[in-house]
C-alpha atoms as a PDB file:
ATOM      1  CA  UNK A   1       0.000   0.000   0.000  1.00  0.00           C
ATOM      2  CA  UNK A   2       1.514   3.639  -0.794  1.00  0.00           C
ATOM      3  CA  UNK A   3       1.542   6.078   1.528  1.00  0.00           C
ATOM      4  CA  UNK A   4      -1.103   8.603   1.560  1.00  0.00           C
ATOM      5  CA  UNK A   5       1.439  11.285   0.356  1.00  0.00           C
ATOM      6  CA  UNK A   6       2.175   9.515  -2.966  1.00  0.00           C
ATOM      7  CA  UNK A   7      -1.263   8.799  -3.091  1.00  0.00           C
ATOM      8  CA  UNK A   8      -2.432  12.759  -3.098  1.00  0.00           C
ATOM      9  CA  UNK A   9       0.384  13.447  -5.855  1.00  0.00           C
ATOM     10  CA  UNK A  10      -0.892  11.014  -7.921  1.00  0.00           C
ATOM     11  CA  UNK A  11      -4.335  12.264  -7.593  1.00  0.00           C
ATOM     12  CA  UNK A  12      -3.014  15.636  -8.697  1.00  0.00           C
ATOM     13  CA  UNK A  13      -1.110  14.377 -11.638  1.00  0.00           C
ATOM     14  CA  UNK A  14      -4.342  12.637 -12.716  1.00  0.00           C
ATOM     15  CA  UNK A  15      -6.860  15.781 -12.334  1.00  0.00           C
ATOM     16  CA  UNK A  16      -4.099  17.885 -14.143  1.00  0.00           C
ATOM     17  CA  UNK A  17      -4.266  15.039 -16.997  1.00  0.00           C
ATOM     18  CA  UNK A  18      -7.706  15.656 -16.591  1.00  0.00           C
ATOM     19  CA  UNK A  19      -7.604  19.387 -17.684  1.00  0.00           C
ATOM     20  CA  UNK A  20      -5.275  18.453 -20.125  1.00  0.00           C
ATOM     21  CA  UNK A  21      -7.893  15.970 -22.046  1.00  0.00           C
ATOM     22  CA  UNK A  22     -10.571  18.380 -21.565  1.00  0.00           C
ATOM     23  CA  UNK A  23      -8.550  21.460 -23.361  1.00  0.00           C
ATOM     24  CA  UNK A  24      -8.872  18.767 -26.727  1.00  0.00           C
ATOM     25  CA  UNK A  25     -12.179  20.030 -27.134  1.00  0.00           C
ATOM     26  CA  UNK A  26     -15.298  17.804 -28.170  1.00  0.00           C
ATOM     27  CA  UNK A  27     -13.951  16.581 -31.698  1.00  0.00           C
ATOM     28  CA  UNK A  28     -11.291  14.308 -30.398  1.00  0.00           C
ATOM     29  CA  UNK A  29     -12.695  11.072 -28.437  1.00  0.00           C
ATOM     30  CA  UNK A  30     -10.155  11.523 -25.854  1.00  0.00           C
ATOM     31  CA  UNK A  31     -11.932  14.271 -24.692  1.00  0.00           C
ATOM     32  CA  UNK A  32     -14.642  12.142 -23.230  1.00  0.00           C
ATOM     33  CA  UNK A  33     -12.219  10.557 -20.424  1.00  0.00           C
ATOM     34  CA  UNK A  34     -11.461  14.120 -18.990  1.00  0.00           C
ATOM     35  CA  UNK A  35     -14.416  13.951 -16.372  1.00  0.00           C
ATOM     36  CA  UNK A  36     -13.890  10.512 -15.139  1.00  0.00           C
ATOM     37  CA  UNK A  37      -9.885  10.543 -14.873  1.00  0.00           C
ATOM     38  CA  UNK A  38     -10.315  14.092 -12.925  1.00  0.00           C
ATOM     39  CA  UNK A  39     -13.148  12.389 -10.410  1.00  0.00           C
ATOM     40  CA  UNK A  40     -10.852   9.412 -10.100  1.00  0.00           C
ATOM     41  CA  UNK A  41      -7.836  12.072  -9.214  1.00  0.00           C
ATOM     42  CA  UNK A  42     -10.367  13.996  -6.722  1.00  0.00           C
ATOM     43  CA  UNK A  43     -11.028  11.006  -5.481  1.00  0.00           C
ATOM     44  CA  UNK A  44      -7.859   9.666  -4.844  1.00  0.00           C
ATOM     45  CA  UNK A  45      -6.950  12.965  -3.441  1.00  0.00           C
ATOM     46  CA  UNK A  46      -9.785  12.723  -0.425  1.00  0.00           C
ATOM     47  CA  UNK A  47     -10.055   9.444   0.289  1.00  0.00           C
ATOM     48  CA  UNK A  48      -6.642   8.338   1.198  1.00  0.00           C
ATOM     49  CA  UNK A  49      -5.531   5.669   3.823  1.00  0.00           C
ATOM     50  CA  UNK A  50      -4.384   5.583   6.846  1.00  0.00           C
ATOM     51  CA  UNK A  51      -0.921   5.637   8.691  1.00  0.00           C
ATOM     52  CA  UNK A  52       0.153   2.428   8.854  1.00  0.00           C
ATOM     53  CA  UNK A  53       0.986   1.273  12.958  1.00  0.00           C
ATOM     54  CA  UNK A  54       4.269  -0.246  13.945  1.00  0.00           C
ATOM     55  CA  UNK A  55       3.747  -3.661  14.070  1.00  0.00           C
ATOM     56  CA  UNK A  56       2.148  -3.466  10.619  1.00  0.00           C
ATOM     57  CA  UNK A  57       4.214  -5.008   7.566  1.00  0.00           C
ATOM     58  CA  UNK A  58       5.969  -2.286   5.533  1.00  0.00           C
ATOM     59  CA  UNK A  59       5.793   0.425   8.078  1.00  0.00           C
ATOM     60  CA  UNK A  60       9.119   0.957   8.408  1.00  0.00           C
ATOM     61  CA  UNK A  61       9.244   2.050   4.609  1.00  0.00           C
ATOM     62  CA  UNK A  62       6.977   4.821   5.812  1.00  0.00           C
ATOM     63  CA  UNK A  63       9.205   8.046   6.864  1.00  0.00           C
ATOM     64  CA  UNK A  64       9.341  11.939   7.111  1.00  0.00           C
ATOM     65  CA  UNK A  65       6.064  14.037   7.320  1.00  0.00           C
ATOM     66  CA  UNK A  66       3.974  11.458   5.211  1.00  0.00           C
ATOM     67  CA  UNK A  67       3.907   9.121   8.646  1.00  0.00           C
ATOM     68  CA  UNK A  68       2.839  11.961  10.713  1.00  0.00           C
ATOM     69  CA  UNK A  69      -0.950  11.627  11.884  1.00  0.00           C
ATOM     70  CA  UNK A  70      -1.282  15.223  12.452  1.00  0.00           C
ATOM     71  CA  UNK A  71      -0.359  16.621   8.967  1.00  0.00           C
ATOM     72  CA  UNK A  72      -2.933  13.967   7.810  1.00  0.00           C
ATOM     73  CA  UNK A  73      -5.736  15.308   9.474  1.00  0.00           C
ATOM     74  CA  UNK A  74      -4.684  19.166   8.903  1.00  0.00           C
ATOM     75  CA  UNK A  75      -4.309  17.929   5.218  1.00  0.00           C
ATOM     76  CA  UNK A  76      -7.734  15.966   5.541  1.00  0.00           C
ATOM     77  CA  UNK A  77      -9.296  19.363   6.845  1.00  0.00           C
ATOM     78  CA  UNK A  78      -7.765  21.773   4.595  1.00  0.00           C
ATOM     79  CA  UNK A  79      -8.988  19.726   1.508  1.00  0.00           C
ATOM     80  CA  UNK A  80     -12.465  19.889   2.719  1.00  0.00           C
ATOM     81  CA  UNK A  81     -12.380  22.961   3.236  1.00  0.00           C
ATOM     82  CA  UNK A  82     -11.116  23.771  -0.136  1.00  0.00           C
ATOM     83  CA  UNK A  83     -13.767  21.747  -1.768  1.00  0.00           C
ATOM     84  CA  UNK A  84     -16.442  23.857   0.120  1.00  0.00           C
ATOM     85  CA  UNK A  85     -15.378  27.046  -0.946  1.00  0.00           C
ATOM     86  CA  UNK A  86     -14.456  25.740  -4.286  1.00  0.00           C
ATOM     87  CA  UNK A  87     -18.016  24.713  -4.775  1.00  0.00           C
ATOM     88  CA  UNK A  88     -19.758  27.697  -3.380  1.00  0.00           C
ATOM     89  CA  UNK A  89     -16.987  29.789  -5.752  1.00  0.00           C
ATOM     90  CA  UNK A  90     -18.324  27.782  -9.019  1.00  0.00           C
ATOM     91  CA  UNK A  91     -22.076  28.205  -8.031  1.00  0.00           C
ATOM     92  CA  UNK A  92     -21.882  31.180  -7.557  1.00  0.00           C
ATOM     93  CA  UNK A  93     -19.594  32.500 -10.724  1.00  0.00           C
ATOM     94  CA  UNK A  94     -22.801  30.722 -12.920  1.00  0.00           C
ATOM     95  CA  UNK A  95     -25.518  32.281 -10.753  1.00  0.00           C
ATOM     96  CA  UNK A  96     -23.987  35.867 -11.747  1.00  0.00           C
ATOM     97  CA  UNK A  97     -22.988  35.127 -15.361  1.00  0.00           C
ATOM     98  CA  UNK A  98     -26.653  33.217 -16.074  1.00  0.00           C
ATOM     99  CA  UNK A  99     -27.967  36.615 -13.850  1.00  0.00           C
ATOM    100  CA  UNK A 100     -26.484  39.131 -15.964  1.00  0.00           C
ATOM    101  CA  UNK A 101     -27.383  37.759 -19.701  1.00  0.00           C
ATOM    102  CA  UNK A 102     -27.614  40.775 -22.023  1.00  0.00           C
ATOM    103  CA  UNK A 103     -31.013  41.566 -22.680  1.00  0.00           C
ATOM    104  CA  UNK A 104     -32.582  38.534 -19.908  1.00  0.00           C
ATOM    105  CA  UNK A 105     -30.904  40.054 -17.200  1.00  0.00           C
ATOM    106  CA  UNK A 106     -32.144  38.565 -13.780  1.00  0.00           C
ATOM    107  CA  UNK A 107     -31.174  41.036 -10.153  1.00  0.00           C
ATOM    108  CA  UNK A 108     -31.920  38.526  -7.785  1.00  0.00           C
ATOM    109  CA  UNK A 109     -30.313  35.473  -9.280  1.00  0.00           C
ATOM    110  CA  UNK A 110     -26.951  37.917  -9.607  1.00  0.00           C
ATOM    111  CA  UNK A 111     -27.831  38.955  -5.809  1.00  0.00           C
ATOM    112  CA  UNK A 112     -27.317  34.908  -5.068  1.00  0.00           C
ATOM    113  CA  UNK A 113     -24.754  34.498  -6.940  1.00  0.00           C
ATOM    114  CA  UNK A 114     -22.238  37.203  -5.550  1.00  0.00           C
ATOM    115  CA  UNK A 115     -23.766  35.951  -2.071  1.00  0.00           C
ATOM    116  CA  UNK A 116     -21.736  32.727  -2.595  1.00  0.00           C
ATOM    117  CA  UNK A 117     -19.043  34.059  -3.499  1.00  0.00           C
ATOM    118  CA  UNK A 118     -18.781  36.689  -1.131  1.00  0.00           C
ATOM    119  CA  UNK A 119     -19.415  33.262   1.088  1.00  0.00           C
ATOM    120  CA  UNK A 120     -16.145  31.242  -0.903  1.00  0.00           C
ATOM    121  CA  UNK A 121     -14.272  34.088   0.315  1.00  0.00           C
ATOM    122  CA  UNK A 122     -15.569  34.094   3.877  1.00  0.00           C
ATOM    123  CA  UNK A 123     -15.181  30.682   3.936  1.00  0.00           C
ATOM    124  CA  UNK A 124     -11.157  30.747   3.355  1.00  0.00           C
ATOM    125  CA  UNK A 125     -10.601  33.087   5.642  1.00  0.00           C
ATOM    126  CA  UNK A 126     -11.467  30.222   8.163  1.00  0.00           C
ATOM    127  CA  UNK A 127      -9.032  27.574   6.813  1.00  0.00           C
ATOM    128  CA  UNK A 128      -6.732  26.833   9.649  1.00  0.00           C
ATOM    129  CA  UNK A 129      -3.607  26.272   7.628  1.00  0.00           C
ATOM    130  CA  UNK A 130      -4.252  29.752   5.766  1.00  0.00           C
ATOM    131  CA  UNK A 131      -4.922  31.669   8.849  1.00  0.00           C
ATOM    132  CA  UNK A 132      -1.843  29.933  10.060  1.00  0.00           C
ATOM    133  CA  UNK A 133       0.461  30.960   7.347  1.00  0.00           C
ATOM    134  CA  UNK A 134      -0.476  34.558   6.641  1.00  0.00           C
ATOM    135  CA  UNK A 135       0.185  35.492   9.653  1.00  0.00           C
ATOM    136  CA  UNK A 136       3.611  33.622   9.573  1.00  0.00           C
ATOM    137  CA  UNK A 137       6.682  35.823   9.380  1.00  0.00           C
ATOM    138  CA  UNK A 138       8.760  33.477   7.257  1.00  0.00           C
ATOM    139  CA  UNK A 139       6.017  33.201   4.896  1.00  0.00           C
ATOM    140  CA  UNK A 140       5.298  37.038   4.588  1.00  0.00           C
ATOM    141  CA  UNK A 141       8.620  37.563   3.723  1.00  0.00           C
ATOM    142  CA  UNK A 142       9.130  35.019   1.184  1.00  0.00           C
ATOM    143  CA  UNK A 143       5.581  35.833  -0.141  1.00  0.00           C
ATOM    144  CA  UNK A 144       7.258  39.613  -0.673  1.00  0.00           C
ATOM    145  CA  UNK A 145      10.401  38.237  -2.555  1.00  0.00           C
ATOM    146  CA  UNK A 146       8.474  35.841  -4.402  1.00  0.00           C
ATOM    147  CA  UNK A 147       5.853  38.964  -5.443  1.00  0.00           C
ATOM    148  CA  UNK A 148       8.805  40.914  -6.498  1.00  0.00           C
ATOM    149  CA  UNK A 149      10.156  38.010  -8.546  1.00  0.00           C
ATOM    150  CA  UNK A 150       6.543  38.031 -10.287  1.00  0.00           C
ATOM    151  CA  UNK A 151       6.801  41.828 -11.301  1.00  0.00           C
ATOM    152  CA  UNK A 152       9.856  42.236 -12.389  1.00  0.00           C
ATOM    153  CA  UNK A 153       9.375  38.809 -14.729  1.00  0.00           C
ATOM    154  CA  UNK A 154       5.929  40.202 -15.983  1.00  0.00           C
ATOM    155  CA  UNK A 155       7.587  43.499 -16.678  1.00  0.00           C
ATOM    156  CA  UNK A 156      10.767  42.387 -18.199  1.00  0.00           C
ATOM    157  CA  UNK A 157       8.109  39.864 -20.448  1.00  0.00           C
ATOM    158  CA  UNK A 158       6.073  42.989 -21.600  1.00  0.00           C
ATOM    159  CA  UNK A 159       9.475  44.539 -22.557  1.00  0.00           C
ATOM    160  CA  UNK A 160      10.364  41.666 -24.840  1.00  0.00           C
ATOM    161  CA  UNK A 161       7.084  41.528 -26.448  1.00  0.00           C
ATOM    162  CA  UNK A 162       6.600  45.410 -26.741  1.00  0.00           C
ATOM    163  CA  UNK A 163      10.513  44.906 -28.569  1.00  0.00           C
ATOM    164  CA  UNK A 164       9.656  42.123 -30.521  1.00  0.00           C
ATOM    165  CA  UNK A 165       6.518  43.839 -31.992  1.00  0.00           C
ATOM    166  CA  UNK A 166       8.498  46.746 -32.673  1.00  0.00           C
ATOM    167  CA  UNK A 167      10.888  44.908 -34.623  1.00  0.00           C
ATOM    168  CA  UNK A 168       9.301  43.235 -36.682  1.00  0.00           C
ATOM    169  CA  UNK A 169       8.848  44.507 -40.783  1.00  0.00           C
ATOM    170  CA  UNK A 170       4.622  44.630 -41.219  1.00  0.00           C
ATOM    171  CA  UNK A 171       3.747  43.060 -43.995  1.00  0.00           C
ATOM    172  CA  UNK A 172       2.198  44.803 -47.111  1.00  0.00           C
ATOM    173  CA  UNK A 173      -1.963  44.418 -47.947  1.00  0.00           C
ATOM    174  CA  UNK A 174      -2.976  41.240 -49.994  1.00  0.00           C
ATOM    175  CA  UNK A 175      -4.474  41.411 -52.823  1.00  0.00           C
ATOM    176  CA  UNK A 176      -7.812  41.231 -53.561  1.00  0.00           C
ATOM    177  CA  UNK A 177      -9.882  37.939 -54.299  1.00  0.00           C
ATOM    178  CA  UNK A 178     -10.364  37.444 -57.950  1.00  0.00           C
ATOM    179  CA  UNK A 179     -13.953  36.482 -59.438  1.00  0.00           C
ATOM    180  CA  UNK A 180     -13.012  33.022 -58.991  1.00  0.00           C
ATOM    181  CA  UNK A 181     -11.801  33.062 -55.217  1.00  0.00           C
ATOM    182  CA  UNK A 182     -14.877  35.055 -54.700  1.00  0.00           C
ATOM    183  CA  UNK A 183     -16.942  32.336 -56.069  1.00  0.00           C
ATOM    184  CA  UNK A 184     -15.380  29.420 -54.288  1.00  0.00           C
ATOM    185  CA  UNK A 185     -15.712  31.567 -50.763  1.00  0.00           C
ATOM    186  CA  UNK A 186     -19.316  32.169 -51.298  1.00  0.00           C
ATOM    187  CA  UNK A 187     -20.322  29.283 -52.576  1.00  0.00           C
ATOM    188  CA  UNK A 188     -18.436  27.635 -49.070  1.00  0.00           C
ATOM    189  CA  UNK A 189     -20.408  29.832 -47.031  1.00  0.00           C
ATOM    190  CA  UNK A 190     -23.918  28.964 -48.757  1.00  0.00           C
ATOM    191  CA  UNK A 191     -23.365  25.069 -47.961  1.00  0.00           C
ATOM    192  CA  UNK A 192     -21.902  25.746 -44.416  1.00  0.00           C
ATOM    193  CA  UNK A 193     -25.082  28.164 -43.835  1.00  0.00           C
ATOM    194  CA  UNK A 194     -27.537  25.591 -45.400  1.00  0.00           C
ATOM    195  CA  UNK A 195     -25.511  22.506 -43.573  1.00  0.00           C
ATOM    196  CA  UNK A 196     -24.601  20.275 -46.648  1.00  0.00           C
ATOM    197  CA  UNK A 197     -22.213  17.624 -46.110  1.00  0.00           C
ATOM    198  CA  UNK A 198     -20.654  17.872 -49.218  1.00  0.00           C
END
């Protein structure tokens, strides 16, 4: 049996897999396994086993932080509570966009909808483990040096693109579609717009 450590990471690999399949879009058939390998990674990522005792068989392969019962439950907790304010998140984001349709716009649905996610938010603020770490001083000052790192990356990526863009030699206009290109486009769009196969 694996500990419950490997067991989480594989979980992960598999729902990033997951998101990986679904990107394909509908017109590749691999696209259809993207739900069930992502539920089988979330699953695998909840339900994990127990530390295994002393006098079990193979617990001496167990070692570090991945045999420690406490980290298990705070893990245990903090996924739970993840998945709460995950869910309330995702409800709500499709309350307010099905709430704020252009021309079938509907107040009260929106009203619900930033509710919850005025609630998601709420709801992390009472994660132990992210109470416990904001207010860490280690953390807040490798969450500065880390931020710093992000700007000054983001920036210097701008620069290259805004350099890049600059450089390069626009090309000249194209010509004009002949009578016969104009043809073959419109008669393209007339089958596409009546749904012929050939």
């Amino acid at each position: 049996m694996i500990s419950w450590g490997l067991q989480v990471i594989l979980g992960w690999s598999l729902m990033i897999a997951s998101f990986s399949l679904q990107r394909m879009g509908p017109s590749f058939e691999r696209s259809r396994f993207a739900i069930p390998l992502g539920a089988l990674g979330l699953a695998m990522m909840i339900f994990i086993p127990e530390n295994k005792q002393y006098f079990e068989g193979g617990s001496g392969i167990c070692q570090y932080h991945f045999c420690d019962s406490e980290i298990r439950e705070l893990y245990l907790e903090f996924i739970i509570d993840s998945l709460i304010w995950i869910s309330l998140a995702i409800i709500g984001l499709a309350l307010v966009l099905r709430g704020s349709l252009y021309g079938d716009s509907k107040t009260s649905v929106a009203i619900v909808g930033w509710f919850l996610i005025l609630a998601s938010w709420y709801q992390i603020t009472q994660i132990q483990l992210i109470a416990s770490l904001v207010f860490s001083p280690i953390v807040i000052f490798w969450f500065i040096f880390v931020s710093i790192g992000i700007i000054c990356a983001s920036y210097l990526y701008f620069v290259i693109i805004r350099y890049s863009e600059r450089r390069l030699i626009g090309e000249g206009q194209t010509s004009p579609l002949d009578e016969r290109e104009m043809k073959m486009v419109t008669e393209i769009i007339r089958r596409n717009l009546r749904g012929d196969r050939q």
